[in-house]
Coordinates of C-alpha atoms and ligand atoms in Angstrom, one line a residue:
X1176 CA 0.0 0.0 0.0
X1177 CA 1.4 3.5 -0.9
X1178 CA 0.6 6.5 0.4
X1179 CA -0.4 9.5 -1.9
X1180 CA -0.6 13.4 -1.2
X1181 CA -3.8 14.1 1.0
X1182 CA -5.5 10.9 2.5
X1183 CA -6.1 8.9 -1.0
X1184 CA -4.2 5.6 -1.0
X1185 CA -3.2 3.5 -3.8
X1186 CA -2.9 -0.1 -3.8
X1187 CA -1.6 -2.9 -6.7
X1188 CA -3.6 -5.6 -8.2
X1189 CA -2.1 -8.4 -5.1
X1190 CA -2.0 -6.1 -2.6
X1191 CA -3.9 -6.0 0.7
X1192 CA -5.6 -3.4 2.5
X1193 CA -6.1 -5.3 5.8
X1194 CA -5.9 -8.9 6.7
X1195 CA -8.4 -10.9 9.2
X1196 CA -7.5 -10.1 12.3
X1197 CA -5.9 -6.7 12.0
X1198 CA -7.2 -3.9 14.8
X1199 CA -9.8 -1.4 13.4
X1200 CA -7.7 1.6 12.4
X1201 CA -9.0 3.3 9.1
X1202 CA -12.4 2.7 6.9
X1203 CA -12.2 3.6 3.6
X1204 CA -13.9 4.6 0.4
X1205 CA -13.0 3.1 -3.0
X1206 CA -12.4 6.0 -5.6
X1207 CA -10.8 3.1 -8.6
X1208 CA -10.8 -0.3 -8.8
X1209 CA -12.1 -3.6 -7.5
X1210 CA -11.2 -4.8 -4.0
X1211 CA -12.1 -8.5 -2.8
X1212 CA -13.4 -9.0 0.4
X1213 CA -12.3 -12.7 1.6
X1214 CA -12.8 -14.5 5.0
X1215 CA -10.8 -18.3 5.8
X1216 CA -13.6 -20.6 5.9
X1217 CA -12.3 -24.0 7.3
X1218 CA -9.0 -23.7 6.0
X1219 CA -10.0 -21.7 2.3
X1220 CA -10.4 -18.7 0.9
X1221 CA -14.3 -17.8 0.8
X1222 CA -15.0 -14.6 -1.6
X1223 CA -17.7 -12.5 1.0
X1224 CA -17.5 -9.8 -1.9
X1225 CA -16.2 -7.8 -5.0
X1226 CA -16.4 -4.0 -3.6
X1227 CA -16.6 -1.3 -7.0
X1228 CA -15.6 2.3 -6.7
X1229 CA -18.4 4.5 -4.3
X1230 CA -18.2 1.4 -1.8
X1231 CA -17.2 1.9 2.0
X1232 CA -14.4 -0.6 3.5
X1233 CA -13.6 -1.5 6.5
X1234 CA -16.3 0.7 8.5
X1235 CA -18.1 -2.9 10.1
X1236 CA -14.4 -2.8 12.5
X1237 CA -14.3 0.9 12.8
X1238 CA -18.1 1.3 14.1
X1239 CA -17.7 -1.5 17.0
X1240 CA -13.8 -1.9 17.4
X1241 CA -13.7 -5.0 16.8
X1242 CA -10.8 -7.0 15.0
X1243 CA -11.1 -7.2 11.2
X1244 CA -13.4 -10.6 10.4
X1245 CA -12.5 -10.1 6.8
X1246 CA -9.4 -9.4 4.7
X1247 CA -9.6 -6.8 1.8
X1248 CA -6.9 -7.4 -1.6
X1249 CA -7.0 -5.0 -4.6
X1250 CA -8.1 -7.2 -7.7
X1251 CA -6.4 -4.1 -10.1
X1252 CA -5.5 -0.5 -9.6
X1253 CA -7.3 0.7 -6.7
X1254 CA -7.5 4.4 -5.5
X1255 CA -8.9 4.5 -1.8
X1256 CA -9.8 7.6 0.3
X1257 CA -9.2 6.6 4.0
X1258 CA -11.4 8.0 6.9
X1259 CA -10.3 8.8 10.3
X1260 CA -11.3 6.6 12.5
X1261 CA -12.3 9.4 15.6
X1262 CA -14.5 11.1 13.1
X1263 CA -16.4 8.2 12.5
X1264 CA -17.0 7.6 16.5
X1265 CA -17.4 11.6 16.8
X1266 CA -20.6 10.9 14.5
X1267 CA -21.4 7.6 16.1
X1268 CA -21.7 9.0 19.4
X1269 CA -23.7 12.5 17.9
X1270 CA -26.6 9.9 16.9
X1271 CA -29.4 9.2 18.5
X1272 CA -28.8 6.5 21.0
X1273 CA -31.4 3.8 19.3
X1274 CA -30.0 4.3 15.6
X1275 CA -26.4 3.4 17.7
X1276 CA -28.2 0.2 19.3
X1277 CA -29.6 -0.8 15.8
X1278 CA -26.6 -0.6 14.1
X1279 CA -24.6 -2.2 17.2
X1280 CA -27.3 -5.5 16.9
X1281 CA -26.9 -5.2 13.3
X1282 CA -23.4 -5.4 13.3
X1283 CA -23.6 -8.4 15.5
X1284 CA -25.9 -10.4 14.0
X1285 CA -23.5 -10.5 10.6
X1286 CA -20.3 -11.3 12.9
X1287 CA -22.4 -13.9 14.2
X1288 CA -23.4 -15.1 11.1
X1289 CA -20.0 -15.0 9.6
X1290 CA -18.7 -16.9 12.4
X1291 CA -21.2 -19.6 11.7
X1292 CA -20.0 -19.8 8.2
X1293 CA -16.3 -20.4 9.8
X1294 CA -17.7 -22.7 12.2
X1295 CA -16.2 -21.1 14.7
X1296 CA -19.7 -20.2 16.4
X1297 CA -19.4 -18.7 19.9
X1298 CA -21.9 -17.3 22.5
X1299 CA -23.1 -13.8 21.6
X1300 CA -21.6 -11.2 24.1
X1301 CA -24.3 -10.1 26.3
X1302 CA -25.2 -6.7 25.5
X1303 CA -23.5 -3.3 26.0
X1304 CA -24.8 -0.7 28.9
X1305 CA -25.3 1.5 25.8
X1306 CA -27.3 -1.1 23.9
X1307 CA -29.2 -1.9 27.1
X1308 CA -30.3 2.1 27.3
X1309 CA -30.9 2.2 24.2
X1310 CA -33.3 -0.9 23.9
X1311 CA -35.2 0.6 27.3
X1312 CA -35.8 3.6 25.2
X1313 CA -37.0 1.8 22.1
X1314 CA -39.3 -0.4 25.0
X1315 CA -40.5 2.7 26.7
X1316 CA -41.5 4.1 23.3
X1317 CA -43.7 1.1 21.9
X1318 CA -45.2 0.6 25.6
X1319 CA -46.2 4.3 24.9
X1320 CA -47.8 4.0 22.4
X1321 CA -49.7 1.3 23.5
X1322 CA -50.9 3.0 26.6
X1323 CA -52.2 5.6 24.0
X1324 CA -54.1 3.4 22.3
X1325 CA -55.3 1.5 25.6
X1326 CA -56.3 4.7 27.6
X1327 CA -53.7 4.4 29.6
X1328 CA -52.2 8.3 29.5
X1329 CA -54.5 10.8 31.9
X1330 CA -54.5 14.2 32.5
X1331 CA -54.2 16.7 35.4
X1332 CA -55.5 20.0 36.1
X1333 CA -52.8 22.1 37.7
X1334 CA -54.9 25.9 38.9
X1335 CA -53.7 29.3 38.2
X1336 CA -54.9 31.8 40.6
X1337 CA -55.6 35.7 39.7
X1338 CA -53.2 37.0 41.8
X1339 CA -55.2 40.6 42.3
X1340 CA -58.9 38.8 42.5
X1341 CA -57.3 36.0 44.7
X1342 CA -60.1 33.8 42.1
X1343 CA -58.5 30.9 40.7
X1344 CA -58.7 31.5 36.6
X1345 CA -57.7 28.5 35.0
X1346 CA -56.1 25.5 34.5
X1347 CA -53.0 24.0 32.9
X1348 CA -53.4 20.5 31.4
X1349 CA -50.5 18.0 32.5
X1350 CA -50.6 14.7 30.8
X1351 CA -49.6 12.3 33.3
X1352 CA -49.0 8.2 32.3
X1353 CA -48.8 5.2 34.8
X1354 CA -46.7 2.7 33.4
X1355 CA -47.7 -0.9 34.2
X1356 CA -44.3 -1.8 36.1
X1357 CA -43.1 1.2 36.4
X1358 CA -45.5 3.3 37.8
X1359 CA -46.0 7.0 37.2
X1360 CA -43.2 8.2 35.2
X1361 CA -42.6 11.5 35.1
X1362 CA -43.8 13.7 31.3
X1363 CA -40.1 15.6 31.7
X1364 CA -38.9 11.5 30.7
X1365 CA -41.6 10.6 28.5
X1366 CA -43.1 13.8 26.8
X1367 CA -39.1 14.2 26.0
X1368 CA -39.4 11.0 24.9
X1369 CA -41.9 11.3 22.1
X1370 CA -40.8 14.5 21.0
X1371 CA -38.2 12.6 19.4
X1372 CA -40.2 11.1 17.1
X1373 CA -43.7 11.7 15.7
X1374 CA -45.8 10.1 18.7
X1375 CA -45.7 13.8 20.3
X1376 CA -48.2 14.1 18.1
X1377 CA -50.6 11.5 19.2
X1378 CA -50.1 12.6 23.1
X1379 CA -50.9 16.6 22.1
X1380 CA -54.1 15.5 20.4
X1381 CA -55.1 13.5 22.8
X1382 CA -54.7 15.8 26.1
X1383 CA -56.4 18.7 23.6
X1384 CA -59.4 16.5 23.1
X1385 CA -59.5 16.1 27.0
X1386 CA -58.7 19.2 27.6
X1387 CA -61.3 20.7 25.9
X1388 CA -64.0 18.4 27.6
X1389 CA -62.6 19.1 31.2
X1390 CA -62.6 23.4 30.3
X1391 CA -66.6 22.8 29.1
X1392 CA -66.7 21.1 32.8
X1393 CA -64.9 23.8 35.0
X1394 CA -67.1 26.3 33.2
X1395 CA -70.1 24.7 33.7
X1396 CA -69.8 23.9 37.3
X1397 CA -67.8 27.7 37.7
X1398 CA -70.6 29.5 36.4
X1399 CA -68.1 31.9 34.9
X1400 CA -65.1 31.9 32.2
X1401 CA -62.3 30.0 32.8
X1402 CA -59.2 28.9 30.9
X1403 CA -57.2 25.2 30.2
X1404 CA -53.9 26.0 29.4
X1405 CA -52.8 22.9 27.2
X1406 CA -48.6 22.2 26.5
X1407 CA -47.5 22.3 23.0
X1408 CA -44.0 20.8 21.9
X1409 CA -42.1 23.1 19.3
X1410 CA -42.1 19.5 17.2
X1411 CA -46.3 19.7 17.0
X1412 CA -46.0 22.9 15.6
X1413 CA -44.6 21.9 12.5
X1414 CA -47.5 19.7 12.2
X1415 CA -50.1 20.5 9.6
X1416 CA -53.4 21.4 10.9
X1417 CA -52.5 21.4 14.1
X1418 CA -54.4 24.8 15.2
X1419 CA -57.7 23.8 12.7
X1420 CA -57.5 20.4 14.6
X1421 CA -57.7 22.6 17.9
X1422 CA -60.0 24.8 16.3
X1423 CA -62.5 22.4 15.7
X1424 CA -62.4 20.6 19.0
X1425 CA -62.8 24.3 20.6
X1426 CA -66.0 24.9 18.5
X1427 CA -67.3 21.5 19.3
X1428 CA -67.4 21.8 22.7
X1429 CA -68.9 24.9 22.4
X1430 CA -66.1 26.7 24.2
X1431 CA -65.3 30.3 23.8
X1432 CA -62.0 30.3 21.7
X1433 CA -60.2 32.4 24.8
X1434 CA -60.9 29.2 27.0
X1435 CA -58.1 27.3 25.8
X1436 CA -54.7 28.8 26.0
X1437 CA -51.5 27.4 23.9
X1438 CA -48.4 26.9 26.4
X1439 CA -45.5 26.5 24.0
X1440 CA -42.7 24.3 25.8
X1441 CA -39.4 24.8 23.6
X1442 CA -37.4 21.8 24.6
X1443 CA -35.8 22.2 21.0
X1444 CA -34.6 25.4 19.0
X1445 CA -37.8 26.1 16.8
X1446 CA -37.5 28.4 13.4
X1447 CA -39.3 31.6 14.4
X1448 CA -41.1 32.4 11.3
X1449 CA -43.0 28.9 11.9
X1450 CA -43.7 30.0 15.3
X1451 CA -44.5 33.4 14.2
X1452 CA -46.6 32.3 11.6
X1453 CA -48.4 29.9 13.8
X1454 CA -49.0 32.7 16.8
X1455 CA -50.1 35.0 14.2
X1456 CA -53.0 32.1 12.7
X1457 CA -53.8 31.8 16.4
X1458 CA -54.8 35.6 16.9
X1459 CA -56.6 35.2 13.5
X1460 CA -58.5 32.4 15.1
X1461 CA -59.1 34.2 18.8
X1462 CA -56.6 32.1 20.5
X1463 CA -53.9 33.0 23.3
X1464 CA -50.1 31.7 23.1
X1465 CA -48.2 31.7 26.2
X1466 CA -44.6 31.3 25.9
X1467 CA -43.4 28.9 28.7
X1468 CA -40.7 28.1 31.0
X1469 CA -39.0 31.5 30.2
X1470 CA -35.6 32.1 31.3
X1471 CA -34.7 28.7 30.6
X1472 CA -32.6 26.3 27.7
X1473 CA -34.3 27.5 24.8
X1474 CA -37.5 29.8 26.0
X1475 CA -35.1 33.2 26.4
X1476 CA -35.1 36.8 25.0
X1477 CA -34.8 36.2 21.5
X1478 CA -38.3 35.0 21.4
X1479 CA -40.0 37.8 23.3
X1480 CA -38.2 40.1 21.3
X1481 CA -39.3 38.6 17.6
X1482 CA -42.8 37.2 18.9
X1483 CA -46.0 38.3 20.2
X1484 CA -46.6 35.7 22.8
X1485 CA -49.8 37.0 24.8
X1486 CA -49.0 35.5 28.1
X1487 CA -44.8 35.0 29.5
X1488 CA -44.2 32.0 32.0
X1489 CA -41.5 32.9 34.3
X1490 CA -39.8 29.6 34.9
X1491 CA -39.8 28.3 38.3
X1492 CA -35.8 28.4 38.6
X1493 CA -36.1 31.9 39.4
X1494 CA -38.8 31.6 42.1
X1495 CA -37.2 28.9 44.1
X1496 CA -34.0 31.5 44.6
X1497 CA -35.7 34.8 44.7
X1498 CA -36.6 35.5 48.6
X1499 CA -32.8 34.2 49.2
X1500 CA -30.9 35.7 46.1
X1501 CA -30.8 39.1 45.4
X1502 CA -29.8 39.0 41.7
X1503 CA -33.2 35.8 41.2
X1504 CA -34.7 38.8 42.5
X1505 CA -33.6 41.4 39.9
X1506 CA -34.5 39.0 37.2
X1507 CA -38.2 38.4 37.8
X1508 CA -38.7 42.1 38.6
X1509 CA -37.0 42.3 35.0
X1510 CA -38.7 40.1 33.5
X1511 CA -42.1 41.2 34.7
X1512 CA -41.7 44.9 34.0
X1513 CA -40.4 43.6 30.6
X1514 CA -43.2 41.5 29.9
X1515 CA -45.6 44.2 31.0
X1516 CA -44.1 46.8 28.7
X1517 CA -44.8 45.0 25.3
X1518 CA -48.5 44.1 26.8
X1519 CA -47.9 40.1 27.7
X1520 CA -49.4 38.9 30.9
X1521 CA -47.0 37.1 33.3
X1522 CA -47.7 33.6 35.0
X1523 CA -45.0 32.5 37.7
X1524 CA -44.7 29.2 38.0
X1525 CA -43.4 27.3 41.4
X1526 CA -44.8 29.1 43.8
X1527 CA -45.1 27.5 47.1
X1528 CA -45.0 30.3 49.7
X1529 CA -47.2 32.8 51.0
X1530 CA -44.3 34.8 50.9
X1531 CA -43.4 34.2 47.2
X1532 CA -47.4 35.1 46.6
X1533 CA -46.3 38.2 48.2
X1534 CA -44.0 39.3 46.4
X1535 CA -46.1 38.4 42.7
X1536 CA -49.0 41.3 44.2
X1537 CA -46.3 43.8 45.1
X1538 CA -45.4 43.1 41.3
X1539 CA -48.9 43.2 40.1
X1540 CA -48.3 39.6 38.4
X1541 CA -51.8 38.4 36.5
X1542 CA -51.5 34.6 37.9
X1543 CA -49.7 32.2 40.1
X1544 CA -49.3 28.7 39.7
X1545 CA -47.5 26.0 42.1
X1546 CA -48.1 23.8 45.2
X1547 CA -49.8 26.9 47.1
X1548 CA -52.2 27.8 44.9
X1549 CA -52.6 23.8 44.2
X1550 CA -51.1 20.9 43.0
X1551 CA -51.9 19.2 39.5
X1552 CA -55.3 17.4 40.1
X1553 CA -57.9 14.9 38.3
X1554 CA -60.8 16.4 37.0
X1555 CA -63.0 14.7 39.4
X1556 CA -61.3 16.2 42.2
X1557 CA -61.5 19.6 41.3
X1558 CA -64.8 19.1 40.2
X1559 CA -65.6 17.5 43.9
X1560 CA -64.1 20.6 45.0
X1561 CA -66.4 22.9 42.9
X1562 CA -68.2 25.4 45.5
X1563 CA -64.9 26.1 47.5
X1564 CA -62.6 26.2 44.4
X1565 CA -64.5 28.7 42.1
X1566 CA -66.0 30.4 44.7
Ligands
C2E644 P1 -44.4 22.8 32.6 O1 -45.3 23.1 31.5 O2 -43.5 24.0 33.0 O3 -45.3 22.4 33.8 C1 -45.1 22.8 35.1 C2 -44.4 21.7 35.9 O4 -44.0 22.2 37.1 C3 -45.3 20.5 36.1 O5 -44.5 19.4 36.2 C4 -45.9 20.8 37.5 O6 -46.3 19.7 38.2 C5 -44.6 21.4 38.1 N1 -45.0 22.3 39.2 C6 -46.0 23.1 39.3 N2 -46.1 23.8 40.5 C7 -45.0 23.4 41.2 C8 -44.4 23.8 42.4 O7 -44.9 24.7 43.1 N3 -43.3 23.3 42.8 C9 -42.6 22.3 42.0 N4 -41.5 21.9 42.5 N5 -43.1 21.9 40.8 C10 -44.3 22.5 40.4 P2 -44.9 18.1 35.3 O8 -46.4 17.8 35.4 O9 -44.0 17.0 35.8 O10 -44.6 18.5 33.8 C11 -43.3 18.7 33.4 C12 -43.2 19.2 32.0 O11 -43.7 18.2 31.1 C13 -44.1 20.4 31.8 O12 -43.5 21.6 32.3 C14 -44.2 20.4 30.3 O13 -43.1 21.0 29.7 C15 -44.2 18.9 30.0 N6 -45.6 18.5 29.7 C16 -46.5 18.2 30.6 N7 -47.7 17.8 30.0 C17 -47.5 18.0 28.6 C18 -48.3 17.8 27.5 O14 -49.5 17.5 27.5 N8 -47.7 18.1 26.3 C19 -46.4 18.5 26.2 N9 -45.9 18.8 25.0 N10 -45.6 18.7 27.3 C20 -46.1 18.4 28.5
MG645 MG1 -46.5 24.5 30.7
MG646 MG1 -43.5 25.8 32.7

C-alpha cells in the first residue's frame, strides 16, 4: 500500500488493504478499482464480496472496534480515500442512542453469522450498557404507544390563581402516564421521549381532546369563564393542521375560543417564522399563546423580542432563589416589568410560599401557579371541590 498526497491511497492488483484479524484503524472509500473481500472458511479462501468504486471498506471494525473478520486485496489499480477513525466515533456517538443500538445489533448479527460460516460459532456477548439504554428507550416508546391506544395516559389539572382577585382563573393541562411496572413516570422522561419522534403528536391531540371536555366542565360547574392552558411541543408545531385540529375541537365543545390557552414548551430550538406564523393564525383564530418556561434552555429573549406571545411564563428556577438571592430577585422584577411593557401577561410558576405570593402582588403579576395555589389534580377532584374552588 502506498501513500499518496492528502489521505487517497493506492494499492496494486495483489495487494492488501487489511488482513483478518488486523485492529480497526482506518475505513475507507474506493475512488478506482475492484477490492475483494475474503474470509478463511475451514482452512479456504471464501470470496464474502467484489467492492466497486463508491463502496465503504472497513467501516463494520471501525463502528464496534472489533478486529477485522474479513481481509480486503485490490483485484487491479485501486484508488482509496481513507477515513479517520475518531471522526467516524465523533458521529457515532452525535446519533441518537437507538439508531447506535440498531446498528450495534446489526453489526452483531452478521459477525455472528459470519462466524457460523467459519464454524467457529461462539456465544453472543451479552449486551452493552449502551445497547441496554438504548433498547429501554425503544421499549418505553412502543409501551407508549400502546398506553395511548389502551387509555392508559391521563390528564391533570394544575390551577392558576388571579393573583389581584385572589379567584383561581384557570387551568393547565399536564398529561400524566402510569406505566404498568413502572409506575407513574414523570412527562419531563416521556413527553421528552416522544418529542423525538412523531408520537408527540398522538399525546398533544389527545390531552387537547381532553382538555377541551374538562374546560366545558370547569365552566359549567364555575358559572363563569375559565381557561385550560394545554402544553404544545415546538415539534407539533410543525405539524399540519394542528391549530384547525384545535379549532375544531374548541367549536365542538362549544367553548369560547379564549378558554383554551397554547403553552409552547421549547425543549428544541424552533424556526421563528414557523412559530410566528403559527401565533399569528392563532390571533386570527381568537386564540392565546403563552410562551413557557422563560428564562430557561431554549424559551429566552430572543423570542420575546421577535414574537407576540400574549401570556410570559417565568420559569420556576427563578422563584425557588428569589426570597434568598438578590440578583433571582432582579431578574423576575425584570422580566415582569419587561413583559408588561410589550403588553404580555406574566404567569409564575413554582410558587409554594405565602411569601413568594407576596411578592407576585407587590409586582402586580396576573396569575400564580404551584403547590400553594394547588397541586396538579384529576378532573374529578376539582370538580368534587367545585363550591370552594371557584367560589
Ligand atoms: P411545565 O409546562 O413547565 O409544567 C409545570 C411543571 O411544574 C409541572 O410538572 C408541575 O407539576 C410542576 N410544578 C407546578 N407547580 C410546582 C411547584 O410549586 N413546585 C414544584 N417543584 N413543581 C411544580 P410536570 O407535570 O412534571 O410536567 C413537566 C413538564 O412536562 C411540563 O412543564 C411540560 O413542559 C411537559 N408537559 C406536561 N404535559 C405536557 C403535554 O401535554 N404536552 C407537552 N408537549 N408537554 C407536556
Ligand atoms: Mg407548561
Ligand atoms: Mg412551565
Amino acid at each position: 500500500m502506498s501513500a499518496m498526497p492528502s489521505s487517497n491511497i493506492r494499492l496494486s492488483a495483489g495487494e492488501v488493504l487489511f488482513r483478518e484479524g488486523d485492529p480497526p484503524t482506518t475505513a475507507f472509500i474506493l475512488e478506482q478499482g475492484q477490492v475483494e473481500i475474503r474470509a478463511q472458511q475451514r482452512g479456504r479462501h471464501v470470496v464474502l464480496g467484489v467492492l466497486t468504486p463508491g463502496a465503504i471498506i472497513g467501516e463494520m471494525a471501525v463502528i464496534d472496534q472489533a478486529p477485522r473478520t474479513a481481509t480486503a486485496i485490490a483485484l487491479s489499480e485501486c484508488v482509496l480515500i481513507a477515513l479517520d477513525r475518531g471522526q467516524i466515533a465523533e458521529r457515532i456517538q452525535a446519533a441518537d442512542p437507538i439508531i447506535r443500538t440498531l446498528l450495534q445489533g446489526t453489526l452483531q448479527r452478521y459477525r455472528n453469522a459470519l462466524l457460523a460460516i467459519q464454524g467457529r460459532a461462539e456465544v453472543a456477548p451479552p449486551n452493552t450498557a449502551e445497547e441496554v439504554s438504548g433498547l429501554g428507550k425503544m421499549r418505553l416508546e412502543s409501551q407508549l404507544r400502546s398506553a395511548l391506544q389502551d387509555g392508559g395516559l391521563d390528564v391533570r389539572y394544575q390551577p392558576l390563581l388571579d393573583v389581584s382577585s385572589g379567584r383561581i382563573a384557570g387551568f393547565e393541562a399536564l398529561v400524566r402516564w402510569t406505566h404498568p411496572e413502572r409506575g407513574p413516570i414523570s412527562p419531563a422522561e416521556f413527553v421528552a421521549l416522544a418529542e423525538e419522534t412523531s408520537l408527540i403528536v398522538p399525546v398533544g391531540e389527545y390531552v387537547f381532546d381532553t382538555a377541551c371536555a374538562a374546560a366545558r366542565e370547569f365552566i359549567d360547574a364555575a358559572g363563569r369563564p375559565l381557561f385550560v392552558a394545554v402544553n404544545v411541543s415546538a415539534r407539533q408545531l410543525r405539524e399540519p393542521g394542528l391549530l384547525q385540529r384545535v379549532i375544531d375541537r374548541v367549536d365542538s365543545a362549544k367553548l369560547p375560543r379564549g378558554s383554551i390557552k397554547i403553552e409552547i414548551t421549547e425543549s428544541q430550538a424552533l424556526d421563528p417564522i414557523v412559530m410566528g406564523g403559527f401565533i399569528e393564525l392563532c390571533h386570527a383564530h381568537g386564540m392565546k399563546v403563552a410562551l413557557d418556561d422563560f428564562g430557561t434552555g431554549y424559551s429566552h429573549l430572543t423570542q420575546m423580542h421577535q414574537l407576540a406571545f400574549d401570556t410570559i411564563k417565568i420559569d420556576q428556577a427563578f422563584v425557588r432563589s428569589m426570597l434568598s438571592q438578590p440578583r433571582s430577585m432582579v431578574i423576575v422584577e425584570t422580566i415582569v416589568r419587561m413583559a408588561k411593557a410589550l403588553g404580555a401577561s406574566i404567569v409564575v410558576e413554582g410558587i409554594e410560599s405565602e411569601a413568594e405570593l407576596d411578592v407576585l402582588r407587590r409586582l402586580e403579576c396576573d396569575y400564580a401557579q404551584g403547590w400553594l395555589v394547588g397541586k396538579p389534580q384529576t378532573k374529578q377532584e376539582l370538580l368534587h371541590n367545585a363550591l370552594t374552588l371557584f367560589a
